[in-house]
PDB file of C-alpha atoms in Angstrom:
ATOM      1  CA  UNK A 265     -41.893 -36.017 -21.727  1.00 40.00           C
ATOM      2  CA  UNK A 266     -41.582 -34.263 -18.392  1.00 52.00           C
ATOM      3  CA  UNK A 267     -38.356 -34.521 -16.424  1.00 76.00           C
ATOM      4  CA  UNK A 268     -38.661 -35.231 -12.710  1.00 91.00           C
ATOM      5  CA  UNK A 269     -37.290 -32.919 -10.062  1.00 92.00           C
ATOM      6  CA  UNK A 270     -34.953 -35.716  -8.963  1.00 92.00           C
ATOM      7  CA  UNK A 271     -33.508 -36.007 -12.472  1.00 92.00           C
ATOM      8  CA  UNK A 272     -33.095 -32.250 -12.839  1.00 92.00           C
ATOM      9  CA  UNK A 273     -31.438 -32.041  -9.422  1.00 95.00           C
ATOM     10  CA  UNK A 274     -29.019 -34.865 -10.202  1.00 96.00           C
ATOM     11  CA  UNK A 275     -28.190 -33.354 -13.580  1.00 96.00           C
ATOM     12  CA  UNK A 276     -27.552 -29.923 -12.101  1.00 97.00           C
ATOM     13  CA  UNK A 277     -25.495 -31.357  -9.252  1.00 97.00           C
ATOM     14  CA  UNK A 278     -23.382 -33.703 -11.381  1.00 97.00           C
ATOM     15  CA  UNK A 279     -22.730 -31.188 -14.141  1.00 98.00           C
ATOM     16  CA  UNK A 280     -22.156 -28.242 -11.795  1.00 98.00           C
ATOM     17  CA  UNK A 281     -19.938 -30.129  -9.371  1.00 97.00           C
ATOM     18  CA  UNK A 282     -17.984 -31.677 -12.233  1.00 97.00           C
ATOM     19  CA  UNK A 283     -17.285 -28.406 -14.025  1.00 98.00           C
ATOM     20  CA  UNK A 284     -16.552 -26.366 -10.892  1.00 97.00           C
ATOM     21  CA  UNK A 285     -14.191 -29.009  -9.515  1.00 96.00           C
ATOM     22  CA  UNK A 286     -12.468 -29.397 -12.884  1.00 97.00           C
ATOM     23  CA  UNK A 287     -12.061 -25.637 -13.073  1.00 97.00           C
ATOM     24  CA  UNK A 288     -10.521 -25.507  -9.606  1.00 95.00           C
ATOM     25  CA  UNK A 289      -8.069 -28.293 -10.448  1.00 95.00           C
ATOM     26  CA  UNK A 290      -7.072 -26.691 -13.746  1.00 96.00           C
ATOM     27  CA  UNK A 291      -6.765 -23.265 -12.096  1.00 95.00           C
ATOM     28  CA  UNK A 292      -4.175 -24.696  -9.715  1.00 91.00           C
ATOM     29  CA  UNK A 293      -2.053 -25.664 -12.686  1.00 93.00           C
ATOM     30  CA  UNK A 294      -2.247 -22.295 -14.380  1.00 93.00           C
ATOM     31  CA  UNK A 295      -2.154 -20.017 -11.339  1.00 93.00           C
ATOM     32  CA  UNK A 296      -0.384 -21.771  -8.465  1.00 91.00           C
ATOM     33  CA  UNK A 297       2.356 -23.692 -10.268  1.00 92.00           C
ATOM     34  CA  UNK A 298       3.774 -20.549 -11.950  1.00 92.00           C
ATOM     35  CA  UNK A 299       3.953 -18.932  -8.506  1.00 92.00           C
ATOM     36  CA  UNK A 300       5.845 -21.960  -7.209  1.00 91.00           C
ATOM     37  CA  UNK A 301       8.270 -21.672 -10.116  1.00 91.00           C
ATOM     38  CA  UNK A 302       8.950 -18.019  -9.282  1.00 92.00           C
ATOM     39  CA  UNK A 303       9.995 -18.738  -5.684  1.00 90.00           C
ATOM     40  CA  UNK A 304      12.853 -20.684  -4.127  1.00 89.00           C
ATOM     41  CA  UNK A 305      12.303 -24.414  -4.488  1.00 85.00           C
ATOM     42  CA  UNK A 306      12.500 -25.098  -0.772  1.00 87.00           C
ATOM     43  CA  UNK A 307       9.641 -22.672  -0.105  1.00 87.00           C
ATOM     44  CA  UNK A 308       7.618 -23.917  -3.079  1.00 90.00           C
ATOM     45  CA  UNK A 309       7.943 -27.550  -2.039  1.00 89.00           C
ATOM     46  CA  UNK A 310       6.749 -26.726   1.478  1.00 87.00           C
ATOM     47  CA  UNK A 311       3.662 -25.020   0.059  1.00 89.00           C
ATOM     48  CA  UNK A 312       3.133 -27.805  -2.461  1.00 90.00           C
ATOM     49  CA  UNK A 313       2.946 -30.293   0.389  1.00 86.00           C
ATOM     50  CA  UNK A 314       0.135 -28.210   1.926  1.00 85.00           C
ATOM     51  CA  UNK A 315      -1.571 -28.081  -1.469  1.00 86.00           C
ATOM     52  CA  UNK A 316      -1.388 -31.878  -1.783  1.00 85.00           C
ATOM     53  CA  UNK A 317      -2.866 -32.294   1.672  1.00 83.00           C
ATOM     54  CA  UNK A 318      -5.772 -29.883   1.235  1.00 84.00           C
ATOM     55  CA  UNK A 319      -6.502 -31.066  -2.309  1.00 84.00           C
ATOM     56  CA  UNK A 320      -6.670 -34.693  -1.201  1.00 86.00           C
ATOM     57  CA  UNK A 321      -9.453 -33.791   1.217  1.00 86.00           C
ATOM     58  CA  UNK A 322     -11.568 -31.928  -1.349  1.00 92.00           C
ATOM     59  CA  UNK A 323     -11.174 -32.983  -4.970  1.00 94.00           C
ATOM     60  CA  UNK A 324     -11.608 -36.777  -4.720  1.00 94.00           C
ATOM     61  CA  UNK A 325     -14.807 -36.367  -2.719  1.00 95.00           C
ATOM     62  CA  UNK A 326     -16.264 -33.846  -5.178  1.00 96.00           C
ATOM     63  CA  UNK A 327     -15.359 -36.042  -8.149  1.00 97.00           C
ATOM     64  CA  UNK A 328     -16.980 -39.015  -6.395  1.00 96.00           C
ATOM     65  CA  UNK A 329     -20.116 -36.973  -5.748  1.00 97.00           C
ATOM     66  CA  UNK A 330     -20.369 -35.911  -9.407  1.00 98.00           C
ATOM     67  CA  UNK A 331     -19.730 -39.475 -10.539  1.00 97.00           C
ATOM     68  CA  UNK A 332     -22.394 -40.750  -8.150  1.00 97.00           C
ATOM     69  CA  UNK A 333     -24.964 -38.326  -9.535  1.00 97.00           C
ATOM     70  CA  UNK A 334     -24.198 -39.469 -13.095  1.00 97.00           C
ATOM     71  CA  UNK A 335     -24.361 -43.107 -11.952  1.00 97.00           C
ATOM     72  CA  UNK A 336     -27.847 -42.641 -10.491  1.00 97.00           C
ATOM     73  CA  UNK A 337     -28.932 -40.935 -13.710  1.00 97.00           C
ATOM     74  CA  UNK A 338     -27.549 -43.900 -15.681  1.00 96.00           C
ATOM     75  CA  UNK A 339     -29.370 -46.343 -13.402  1.00 95.00           C
ATOM     76  CA  UNK A 340     -32.655 -44.489 -13.907  1.00 94.00           C
ATOM     77  CA  UNK A 341     -32.235 -44.209 -17.702  1.00 93.00           C
ATOM     78  CA  UNK A 342     -33.940 -46.816 -19.912  1.00 92.00           C
ATOM     79  CA  UNK A 343     -31.962 -50.052 -20.202  1.00 90.00           C
ATOM     80  CA  UNK A 344     -29.857 -50.227 -23.335  1.00 87.00           C
ATOM     81  CA  UNK A 345     -30.426 -46.577 -24.214  1.00 90.00           C
ATOM     82  CA  UNK A 346     -27.713 -44.243 -25.439  1.00 94.00           C
ATOM     83  CA  UNK A 347     -28.710 -41.949 -22.568  1.00 94.00           C
ATOM     84  CA  UNK A 348     -27.693 -44.633 -20.080  1.00 95.00           C
ATOM     85  CA  UNK A 349     -24.372 -45.091 -21.855  1.00 96.00           C
ATOM     86  CA  UNK A 350     -23.739 -41.338 -21.888  1.00 97.00           C
ATOM     87  CA  UNK A 351     -24.344 -41.050 -18.155  1.00 97.00           C
ATOM     88  CA  UNK A 352     -22.103 -44.059 -17.525  1.00 97.00           C
ATOM     89  CA  UNK A 353     -19.370 -42.379 -19.570  1.00 97.00           C
ATOM     90  CA  UNK A 354     -19.894 -39.151 -17.627  1.00 98.00           C
ATOM     91  CA  UNK A 355     -19.591 -41.074 -14.346  1.00 98.00           C
ATOM     92  CA  UNK A 356     -16.402 -42.767 -15.530  1.00 98.00           C
ATOM     93  CA  UNK A 357     -14.938 -39.450 -16.677  1.00 97.00           C
ATOM     94  CA  UNK A 358     -15.672 -37.815 -13.344  1.00 97.00           C
ATOM     95  CA  UNK A 359     -14.148 -40.559 -11.229  1.00 97.00           C
ATOM     96  CA  UNK A 360     -11.211 -41.093 -13.590  1.00 97.00           C
ATOM     97  CA  UNK A 361      -9.199 -38.520 -11.671  1.00 96.00           C
ATOM     98  CA  UNK A 362      -8.634 -41.137  -8.941  1.00 95.00           C
ATOM     99  CA  UNK A 363      -6.842 -43.770 -11.043  1.00 96.00           C
ATOM    100  CA  UNK A 364      -5.092 -41.020 -13.024  1.00 97.00           C
ATOM    101  CA  UNK A 365      -3.736 -39.596  -9.784  1.00 95.00           C
ATOM    102  CA  UNK A 366      -2.648 -42.995  -8.466  1.00 94.00           C
ATOM    103  CA  UNK A 367      -1.139 -44.464 -11.614  1.00 97.00           C
ATOM    104  CA  UNK A 368       0.107 -41.416 -13.529  1.00 97.00           C
ATOM    105  CA  UNK A 369       0.688 -38.565 -11.073  1.00 95.00           C
ATOM    106  CA  UNK A 370       1.776 -40.403  -7.940  1.00 94.00           C
ATOM    107  CA  UNK A 371       5.432 -40.918  -8.946  1.00 96.00           C
ATOM    108  CA  UNK A 372       5.885 -37.188  -9.600  1.00 94.00           C
ATOM    109  CA  UNK A 373       3.902 -36.195  -6.509  1.00 93.00           C
ATOM    110  CA  UNK A 374       5.814 -38.562  -4.231  1.00 92.00           C
ATOM    111  CA  UNK A 375       9.170 -37.439  -5.626  1.00 92.00           C
ATOM    112  CA  UNK A 376       8.282 -33.795  -4.983  1.00 90.00           C
ATOM    113  CA  UNK A 377       7.026 -34.651  -1.503  1.00 91.00           C
ATOM    114  CA  UNK A 378      10.193 -36.579  -0.617  1.00 89.00           C
ATOM    115  CA  UNK A 379      12.457 -33.827  -1.925  1.00 86.00           C
ATOM    116  CA  UNK A 380      10.450 -31.268   0.059  1.00 87.00           C
ATOM    117  CA  UNK A 381      10.717 -33.274   3.268  1.00 86.00           C
ATOM    118  CA  UNK A 382      14.514 -33.329   2.949  1.00 83.00           C
ATOM    119  CA  UNK A 383      14.746 -29.590   2.285  1.00 83.00           C
ATOM    120  CA  UNK A 384      17.917 -28.220   0.707  1.00 83.00           C
ATOM    121  CA  UNK A 385      19.609 -31.608   0.996  1.00 83.00           C
ATOM    122  CA  UNK A 386      16.766 -33.227  -0.948  1.00 81.00           C
ATOM    123  CA  UNK A 387      16.991 -30.611  -3.680  1.00 80.00           C
ATOM    124  CA  UNK A 388      20.731 -31.331  -4.080  1.00 83.00           C
ATOM    125  CA  UNK A 389      20.187 -35.130  -4.073  1.00 84.00           C
ATOM    126  CA  UNK A 390      17.406 -34.842  -6.674  1.00 82.00           C
ATOM    127  CA  UNK A 391      19.678 -33.284  -9.246  1.00 83.00           C
ATOM    128  CA  UNK A 392      19.432 -29.654  -8.259  1.00 82.00           C
ATOM    129  CA  UNK A 393      17.165 -26.682  -8.708  1.00 84.00           C
ATOM    130  CA  UNK A 394      16.490 -27.356 -12.398  1.00 88.00           C
ATOM    131  CA  UNK A 395      15.305 -30.898 -11.689  1.00 89.00           C
ATOM    132  CA  UNK A 396      12.840 -29.624  -9.076  1.00 89.00           C
ATOM    133  CA  UNK A 397      11.588 -26.960 -11.495  1.00 92.00           C
ATOM    134  CA  UNK A 398      11.111 -29.671 -14.129  1.00 94.00           C
ATOM    135  CA  UNK A 399       9.131 -31.809 -11.654  1.00 93.00           C
ATOM    136  CA  UNK A 400       6.950 -28.826 -10.688  1.00 93.00           C
ATOM    137  CA  UNK A 401       6.187 -28.163 -14.366  1.00 95.00           C
ATOM    138  CA  UNK A 402       5.363 -31.840 -14.856  1.00 96.00           C
ATOM    139  CA  UNK A 403       3.024 -31.725 -11.881  1.00 95.00           C
ATOM    140  CA  UNK A 404       1.298 -28.675 -13.395  1.00 95.00           C
ATOM    141  CA  UNK A 405       0.809 -30.401 -16.768  1.00 96.00           C
ATOM    142  CA  UNK A 406      -0.454 -33.634 -15.237  1.00 96.00           C
ATOM    143  CA  UNK A 407      -2.764 -31.756 -12.902  1.00 95.00           C
ATOM    144  CA  UNK A 408      -4.266 -29.855 -15.845  1.00 97.00           C
ATOM    145  CA  UNK A 409      -4.872 -33.163 -17.636  1.00 97.00           C
ATOM    146  CA  UNK A 410      -6.527 -34.521 -14.494  1.00 97.00           C
ATOM    147  CA  UNK A 411      -8.859 -31.531 -14.408  1.00 97.00           C
ATOM    148  CA  UNK A 412      -9.543 -32.021 -18.110  1.00 97.00           C
ATOM    149  CA  UNK A 413     -10.660 -35.607 -17.502  1.00 97.00           C
ATOM    150  CA  UNK A 414     -13.195 -34.408 -14.964  1.00 97.00           C
ATOM    151  CA  UNK A 415     -14.337 -31.610 -17.294  1.00 98.00           C
ATOM    152  CA  UNK A 416     -14.784 -34.175 -20.059  1.00 97.00           C
ATOM    153  CA  UNK A 417     -17.017 -36.247 -17.781  1.00 97.00           C
ATOM    154  CA  UNK A 418     -19.075 -33.167 -16.930  1.00 98.00           C
ATOM    155  CA  UNK A 419     -19.347 -32.248 -20.630  1.00 98.00           C
ATOM    156  CA  UNK A 420     -20.653 -35.720 -21.471  1.00 98.00           C
ATOM    157  CA  UNK A 421     -23.128 -35.370 -18.599  1.00 97.00           C
ATOM    158  CA  UNK A 422     -24.235 -32.011 -20.022  1.00 98.00           C
ATOM    159  CA  UNK A 423     -24.687 -33.531 -23.462  1.00 97.00           C
ATOM    160  CA  UNK A 424     -26.766 -36.332 -21.960  1.00 96.00           C
ATOM    161  CA  UNK A 425     -28.887 -33.858 -19.994  1.00 95.00           C
ATOM    162  CA  UNK A 426     -29.564 -31.848 -23.159  1.00 95.00           C
ATOM    163  CA  UNK A 427     -30.440 -34.931 -25.206  1.00 89.00           C
ATOM    164  CA  UNK A 428     -34.063 -35.082 -26.330  1.00 78.00           C
TER     165      UNK A 428
END
């Protein structure tokens, strides 16, 4: 059976956007967070605030775009087919970074943001340098998991695209 250009385009877009975005999110955890840990907390928290701001304008939109592509593929797949279910799972995996961020990461993110806004005083109130370092490590771990969720969605989309 021939695959339409629309289907191929949606597959390429959803899979590519999903994996590239997941890779960028995960790379932040393994490249940027260690740099933050090697610098004074006050400086790191200032830069982390910029990272939060720029990331919030890029990653949710890309995850939504990948999820949308998988959703259209699911809609176009035969009703009741495993292909439809795979694309639905891929769509859910891609967009899952939003609820994960809100319900799992937000407390850590907001704590880091509040400490950063208060500067040295905030670091002292939070429990000191070690506490901030612990929160930065936690952010790195949670961020890597968030990227992994998106990568999982893209992998399911790839499996669906390669299905006979």
